[in-house]
CSV table of C-alpha atoms in Angstrom, one decimal:
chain,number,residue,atom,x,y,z
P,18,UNK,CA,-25.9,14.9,6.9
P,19,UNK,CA,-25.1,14.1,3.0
P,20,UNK,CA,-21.9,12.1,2.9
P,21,UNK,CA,-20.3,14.3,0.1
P,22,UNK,CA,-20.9,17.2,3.0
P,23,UNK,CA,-19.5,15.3,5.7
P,24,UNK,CA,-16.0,14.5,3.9
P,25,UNK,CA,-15.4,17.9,2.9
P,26,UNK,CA,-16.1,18.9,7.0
P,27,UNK,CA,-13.6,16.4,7.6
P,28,UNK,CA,-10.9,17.5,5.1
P,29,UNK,CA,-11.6,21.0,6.1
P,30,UNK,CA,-10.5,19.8,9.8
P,31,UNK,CA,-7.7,17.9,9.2
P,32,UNK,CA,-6.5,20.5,7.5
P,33,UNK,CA,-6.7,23.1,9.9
P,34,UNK,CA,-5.3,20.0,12.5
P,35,UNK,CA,-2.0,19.8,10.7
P,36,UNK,CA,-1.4,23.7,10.4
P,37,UNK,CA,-1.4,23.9,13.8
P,38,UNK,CA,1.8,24.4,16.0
P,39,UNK,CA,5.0,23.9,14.1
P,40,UNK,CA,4.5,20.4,12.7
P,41,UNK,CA,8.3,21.4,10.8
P,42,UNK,CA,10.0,21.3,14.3
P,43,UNK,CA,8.8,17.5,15.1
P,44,UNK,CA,9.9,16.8,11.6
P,45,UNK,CA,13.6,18.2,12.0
P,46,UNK,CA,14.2,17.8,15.2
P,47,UNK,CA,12.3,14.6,16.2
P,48,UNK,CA,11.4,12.0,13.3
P,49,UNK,CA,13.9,13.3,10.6
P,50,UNK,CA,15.6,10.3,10.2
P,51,UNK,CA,12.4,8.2,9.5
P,52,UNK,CA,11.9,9.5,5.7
P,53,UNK,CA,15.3,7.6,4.9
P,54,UNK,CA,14.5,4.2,6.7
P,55,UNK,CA,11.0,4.3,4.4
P,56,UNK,CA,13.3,5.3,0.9
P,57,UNK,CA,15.7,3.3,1.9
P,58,UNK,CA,13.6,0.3,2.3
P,59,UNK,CA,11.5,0.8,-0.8
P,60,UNK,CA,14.6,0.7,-2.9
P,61,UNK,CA,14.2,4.1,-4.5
P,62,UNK,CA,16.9,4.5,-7.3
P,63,UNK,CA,17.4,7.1,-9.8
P,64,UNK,CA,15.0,7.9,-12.3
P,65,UNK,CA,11.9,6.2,-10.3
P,66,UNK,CA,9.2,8.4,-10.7
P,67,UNK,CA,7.8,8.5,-7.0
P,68,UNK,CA,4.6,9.9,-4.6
P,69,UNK,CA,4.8,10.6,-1.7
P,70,UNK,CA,1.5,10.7,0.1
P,71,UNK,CA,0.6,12.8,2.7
P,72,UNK,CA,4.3,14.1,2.9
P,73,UNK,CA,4.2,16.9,5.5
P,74,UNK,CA,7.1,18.8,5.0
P,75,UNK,CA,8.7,16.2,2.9
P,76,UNK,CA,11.2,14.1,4.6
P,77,UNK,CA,10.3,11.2,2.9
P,78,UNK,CA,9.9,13.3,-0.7
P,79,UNK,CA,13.1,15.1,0.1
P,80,UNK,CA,15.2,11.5,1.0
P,81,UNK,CA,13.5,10.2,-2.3
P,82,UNK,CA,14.6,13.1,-4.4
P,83,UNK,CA,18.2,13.0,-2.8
P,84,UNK,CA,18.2,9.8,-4.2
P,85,UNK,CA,17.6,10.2,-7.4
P,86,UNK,CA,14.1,9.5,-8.5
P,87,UNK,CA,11.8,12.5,-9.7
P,88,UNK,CA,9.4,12.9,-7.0
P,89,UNK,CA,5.7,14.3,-6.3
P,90,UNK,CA,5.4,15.4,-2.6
P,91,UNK,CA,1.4,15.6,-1.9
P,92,UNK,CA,-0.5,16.8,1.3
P,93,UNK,CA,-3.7,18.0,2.3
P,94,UNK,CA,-2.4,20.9,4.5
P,95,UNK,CA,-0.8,24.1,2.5
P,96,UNK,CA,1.0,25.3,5.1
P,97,UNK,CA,3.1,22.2,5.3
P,98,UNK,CA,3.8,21.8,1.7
P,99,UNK,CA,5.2,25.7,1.9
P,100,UNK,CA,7.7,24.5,4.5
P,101,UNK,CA,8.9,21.8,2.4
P,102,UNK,CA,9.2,23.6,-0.3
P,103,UNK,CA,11.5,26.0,1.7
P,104,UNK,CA,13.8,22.6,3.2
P,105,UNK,CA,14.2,21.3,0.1
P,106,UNK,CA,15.3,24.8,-1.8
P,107,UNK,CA,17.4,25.2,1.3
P,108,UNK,CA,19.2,21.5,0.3
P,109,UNK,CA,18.8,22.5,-3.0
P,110,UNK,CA,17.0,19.5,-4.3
P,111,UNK,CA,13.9,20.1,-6.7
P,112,UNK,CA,11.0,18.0,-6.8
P,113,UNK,CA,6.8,19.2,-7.4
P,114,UNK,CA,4.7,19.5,-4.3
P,115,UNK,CA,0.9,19.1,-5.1
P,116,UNK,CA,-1.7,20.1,-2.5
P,117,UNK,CA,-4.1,16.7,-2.7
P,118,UNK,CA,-6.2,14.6,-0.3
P,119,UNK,CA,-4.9,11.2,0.4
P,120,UNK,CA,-8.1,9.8,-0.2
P,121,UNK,CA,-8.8,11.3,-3.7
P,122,UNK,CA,-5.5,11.8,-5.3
P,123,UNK,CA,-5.6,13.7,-8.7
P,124,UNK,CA,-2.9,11.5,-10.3
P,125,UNK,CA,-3.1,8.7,-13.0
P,126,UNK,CA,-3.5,4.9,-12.4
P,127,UNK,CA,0.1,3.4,-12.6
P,128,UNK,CA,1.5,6.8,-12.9
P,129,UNK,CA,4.1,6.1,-9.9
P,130,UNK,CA,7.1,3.5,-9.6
P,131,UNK,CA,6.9,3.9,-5.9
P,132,UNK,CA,4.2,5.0,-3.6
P,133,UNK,CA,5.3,6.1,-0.3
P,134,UNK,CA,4.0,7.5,3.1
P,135,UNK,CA,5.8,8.2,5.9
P,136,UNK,CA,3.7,8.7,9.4
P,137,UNK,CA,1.2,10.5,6.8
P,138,UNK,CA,-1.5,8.6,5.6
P,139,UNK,CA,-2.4,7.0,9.1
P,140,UNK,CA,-4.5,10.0,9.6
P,141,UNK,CA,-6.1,10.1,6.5
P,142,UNK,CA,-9.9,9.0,8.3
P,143,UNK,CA,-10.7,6.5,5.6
P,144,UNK,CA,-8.4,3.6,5.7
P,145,UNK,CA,-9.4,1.6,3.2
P,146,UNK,CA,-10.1,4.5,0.5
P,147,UNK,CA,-6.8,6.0,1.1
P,148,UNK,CA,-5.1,2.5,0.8
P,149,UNK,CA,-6.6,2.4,-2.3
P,150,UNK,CA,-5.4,5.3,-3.9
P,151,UNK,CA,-1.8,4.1,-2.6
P,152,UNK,CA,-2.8,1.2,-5.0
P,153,UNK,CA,-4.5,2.8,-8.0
P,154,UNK,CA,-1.7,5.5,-8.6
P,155,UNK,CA,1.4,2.8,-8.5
P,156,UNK,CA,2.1,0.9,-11.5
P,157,UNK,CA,1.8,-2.7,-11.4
P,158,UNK,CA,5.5,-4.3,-10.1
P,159,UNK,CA,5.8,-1.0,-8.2
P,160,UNK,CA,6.9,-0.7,-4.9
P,161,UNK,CA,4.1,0.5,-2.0
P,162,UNK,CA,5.9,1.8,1.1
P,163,UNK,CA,4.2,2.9,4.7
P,164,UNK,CA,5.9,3.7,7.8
P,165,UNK,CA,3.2,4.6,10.4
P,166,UNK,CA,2.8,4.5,14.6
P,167,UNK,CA,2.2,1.1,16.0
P,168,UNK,CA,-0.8,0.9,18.7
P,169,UNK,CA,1.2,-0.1,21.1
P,170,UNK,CA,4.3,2.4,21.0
P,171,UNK,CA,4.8,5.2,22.4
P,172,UNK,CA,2.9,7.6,19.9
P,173,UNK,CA,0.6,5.2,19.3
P,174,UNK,CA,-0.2,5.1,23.2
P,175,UNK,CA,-0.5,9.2,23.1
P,176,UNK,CA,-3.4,8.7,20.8
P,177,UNK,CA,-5.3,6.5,23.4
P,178,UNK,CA,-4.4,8.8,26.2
P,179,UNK,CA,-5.6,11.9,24.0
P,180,UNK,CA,-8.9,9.3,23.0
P,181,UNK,CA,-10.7,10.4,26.2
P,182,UNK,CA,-10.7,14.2,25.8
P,183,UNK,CA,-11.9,14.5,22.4
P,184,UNK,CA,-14.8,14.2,20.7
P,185,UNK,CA,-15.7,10.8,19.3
P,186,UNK,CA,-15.0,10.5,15.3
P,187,UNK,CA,-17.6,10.6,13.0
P,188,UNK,CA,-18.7,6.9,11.9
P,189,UNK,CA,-16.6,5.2,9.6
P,190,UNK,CA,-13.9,7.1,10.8
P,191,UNK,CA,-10.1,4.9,12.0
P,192,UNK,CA,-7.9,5.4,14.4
P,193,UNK,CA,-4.5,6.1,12.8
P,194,UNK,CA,-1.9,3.7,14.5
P,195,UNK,CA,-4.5,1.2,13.4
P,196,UNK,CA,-2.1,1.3,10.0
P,197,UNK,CA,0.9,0.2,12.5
P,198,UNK,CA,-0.8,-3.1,13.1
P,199,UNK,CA,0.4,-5.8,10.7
P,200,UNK,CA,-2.9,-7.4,10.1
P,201,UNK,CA,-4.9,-4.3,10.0
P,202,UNK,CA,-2.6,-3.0,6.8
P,203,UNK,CA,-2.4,-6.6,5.2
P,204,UNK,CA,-6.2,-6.3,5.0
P,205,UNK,CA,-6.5,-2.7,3.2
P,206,UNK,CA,-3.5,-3.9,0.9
P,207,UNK,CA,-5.5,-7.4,0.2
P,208,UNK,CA,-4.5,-9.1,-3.1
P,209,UNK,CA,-3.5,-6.5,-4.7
P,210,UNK,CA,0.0,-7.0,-3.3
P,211,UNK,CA,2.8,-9.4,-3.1
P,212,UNK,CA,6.5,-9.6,-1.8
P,213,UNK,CA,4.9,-8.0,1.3
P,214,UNK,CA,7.6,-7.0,4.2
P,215,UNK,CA,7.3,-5.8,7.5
P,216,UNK,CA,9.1,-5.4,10.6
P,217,UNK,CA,9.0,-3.4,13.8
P,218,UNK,CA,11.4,-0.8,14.6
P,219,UNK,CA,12.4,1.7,17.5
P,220,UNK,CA,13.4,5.6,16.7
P,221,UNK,CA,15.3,6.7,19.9
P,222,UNK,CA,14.1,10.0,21.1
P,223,UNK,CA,16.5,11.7,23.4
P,224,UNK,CA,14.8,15.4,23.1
P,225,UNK,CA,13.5,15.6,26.2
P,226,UNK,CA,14.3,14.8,30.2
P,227,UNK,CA,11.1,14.7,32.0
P,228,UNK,CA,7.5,13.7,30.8
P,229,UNK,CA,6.5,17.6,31.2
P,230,UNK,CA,9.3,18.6,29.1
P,231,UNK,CA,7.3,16.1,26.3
P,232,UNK,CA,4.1,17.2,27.1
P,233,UNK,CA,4.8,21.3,26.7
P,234,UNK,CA,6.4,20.8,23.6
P,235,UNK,CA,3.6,19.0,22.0
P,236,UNK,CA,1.1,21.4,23.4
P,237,UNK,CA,2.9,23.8,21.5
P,238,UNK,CA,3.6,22.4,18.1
P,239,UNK,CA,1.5,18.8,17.3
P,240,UNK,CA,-1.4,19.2,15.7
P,241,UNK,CA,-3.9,16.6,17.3
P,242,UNK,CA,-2.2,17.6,20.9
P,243,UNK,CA,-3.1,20.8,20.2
P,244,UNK,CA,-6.7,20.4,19.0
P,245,UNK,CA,-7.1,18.1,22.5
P,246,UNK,CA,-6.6,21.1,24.8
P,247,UNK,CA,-8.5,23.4,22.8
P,248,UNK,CA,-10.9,21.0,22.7
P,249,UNK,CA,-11.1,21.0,26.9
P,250,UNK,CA,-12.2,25.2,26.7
P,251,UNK,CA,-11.5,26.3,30.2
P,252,UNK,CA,-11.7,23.4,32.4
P,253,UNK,CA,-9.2,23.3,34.1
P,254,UNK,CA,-9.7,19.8,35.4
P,255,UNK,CA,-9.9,18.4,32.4
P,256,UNK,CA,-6.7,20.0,31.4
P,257,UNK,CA,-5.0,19.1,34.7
P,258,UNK,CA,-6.1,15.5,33.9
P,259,UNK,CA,-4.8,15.4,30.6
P,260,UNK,CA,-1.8,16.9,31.4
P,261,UNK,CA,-1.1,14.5,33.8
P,262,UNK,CA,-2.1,11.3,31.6
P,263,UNK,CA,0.3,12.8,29.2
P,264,UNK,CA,3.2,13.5,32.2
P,265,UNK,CA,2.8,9.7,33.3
P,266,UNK,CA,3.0,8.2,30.2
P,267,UNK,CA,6.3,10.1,28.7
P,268,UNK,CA,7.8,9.8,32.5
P,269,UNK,CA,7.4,5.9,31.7
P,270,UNK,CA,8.7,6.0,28.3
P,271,UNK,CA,11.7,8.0,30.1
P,272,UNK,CA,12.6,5.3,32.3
P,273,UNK,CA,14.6,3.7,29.4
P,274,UNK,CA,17.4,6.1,27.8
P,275,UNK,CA,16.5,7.6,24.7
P,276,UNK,CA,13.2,6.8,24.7
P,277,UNK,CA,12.1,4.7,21.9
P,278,UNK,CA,9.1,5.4,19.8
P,279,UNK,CA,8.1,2.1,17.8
P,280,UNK,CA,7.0,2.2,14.3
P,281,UNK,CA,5.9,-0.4,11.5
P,282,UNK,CA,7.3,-0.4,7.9
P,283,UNK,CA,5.8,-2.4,5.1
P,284,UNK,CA,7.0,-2.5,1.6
P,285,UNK,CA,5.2,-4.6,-1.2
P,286,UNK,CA,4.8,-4.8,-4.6
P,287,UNK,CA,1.8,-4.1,-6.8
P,288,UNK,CA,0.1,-6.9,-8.6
């Protein structure tokens, strides 16, 4: 299959992934407070001119706007970018939201003081291209910021349960809590950085009691959890399996009071 072919496919189903469910509910009830921790860290002040990439419904753009900065607030997925729109009129905060692929983003080299993505552009399928653009669009001495999943967390460790149900990616393809490994990041970002920081954090979950309580509520609203059953058709093994796998491992995770989903946040500077 021509490449150019292929990566259209690919945005076309990652587009559909995300409008899935009700991605909005995981983002205020669940991982709100994470788009603060990744302003916060960046050092966002008034007047920076800021992207947020692969924003979702904007809790990084919204924090970043709060703060001051005139912000763009970019996804791939419509739907998403309509519900942010709607939060942020609802906080009364204005800032532009831009439907663009993380991969190819239709903005200007250096146009950005700060280039941020908050558990967003780990699923763009291209790591290195997409850390690229991160690169290309900020301005040299501006600040990169990416808060993403670690492989070994607890989201992280969803994703290799899930890994056995679905399809295998096309080649080329990345796993997305791949950007929550230090060294895996430090290598897309290369030279092109410096004054590089990271550190591993928890976010305490206490949503939920028993692992079935997890698993039912991302059957119903996450994306990729989503597209895993759907995935299965009607066997009902398969699905029995899975929903167990998923059952054992929040049941674990429950064992400690909240539950603590680890996540990696680097900040750098452009060269």
């Amino acid at each position: 299959m021509d490449d150019d072919v292929q990566d259209r496919e690919l945005e076309a189903k990652h587009r559909a992934l995300w409008a899935l469910g009700d991605y909005r509910a995981i983002a205020d009830q669940l991982v709100a407070p994470l788009g603060q921790v990744l302003v916060t860290e960046t050092g966002v002040k008034p007047g920076d001119r800021v992207l947020d990439v692969a924003a979702g419904t904007g809790n990084a753009a919204i924090a970043a706007a709060l703060a001051g900065a005139t912000v763009v607030a970019s996804d791939l997925c419509p739907r998403l970018l309509d519900e942010g729109r709607s939060i942020a009129a609802q906080r009364e905060v204005e800032l532009d939201w831009r439907e663009a692929n993380a991969e190819m983003l239709p903005f200007a080299d250096g146009e950005f003081d700060a280039v941020l993505s908050c558990i967003g552009v780990m699923f763009a399928p291209h790591h290195q291209r997409a850390a690229d653009e991160l690169l290309r669009v900020c301005r040299p001495g501006g600040s990169i910021g990416v808060l993403s999943w670690t492989p070994d967390g607890f989201v992280g460790r969803l994703f290799a349960t899930m890994k056995p149900y679905v399809a295998a990616p096309p080649a080329g393809v990345s796993a997305p809590p791949l950007w929550g490994s230090e060294d895996h990041v430090l290598g897309l970002l290369g030279d092109r950085v410096t004054d590089v920081r990271t550190e591993r954090r928890g976010l305490p979950v206490d949503a939920f009691d028993r692992g079935e309580e997890f698993r039912e509520y991302f059957k119903a609203n996450y994306g990729p959890t989503i597209a895993a059953y759907r995935g299965l058709g009607d066997d009902r093994d398969r699905i029995a399996a899975l929903d167990a796998d998923i059952d054992r491992l929040a049941d674990d995770a429950l064992q400690r009071r909240p539950m603590e989903w680890e996540y990696l946040v680097v900040v750098a500077k452009r060269v």
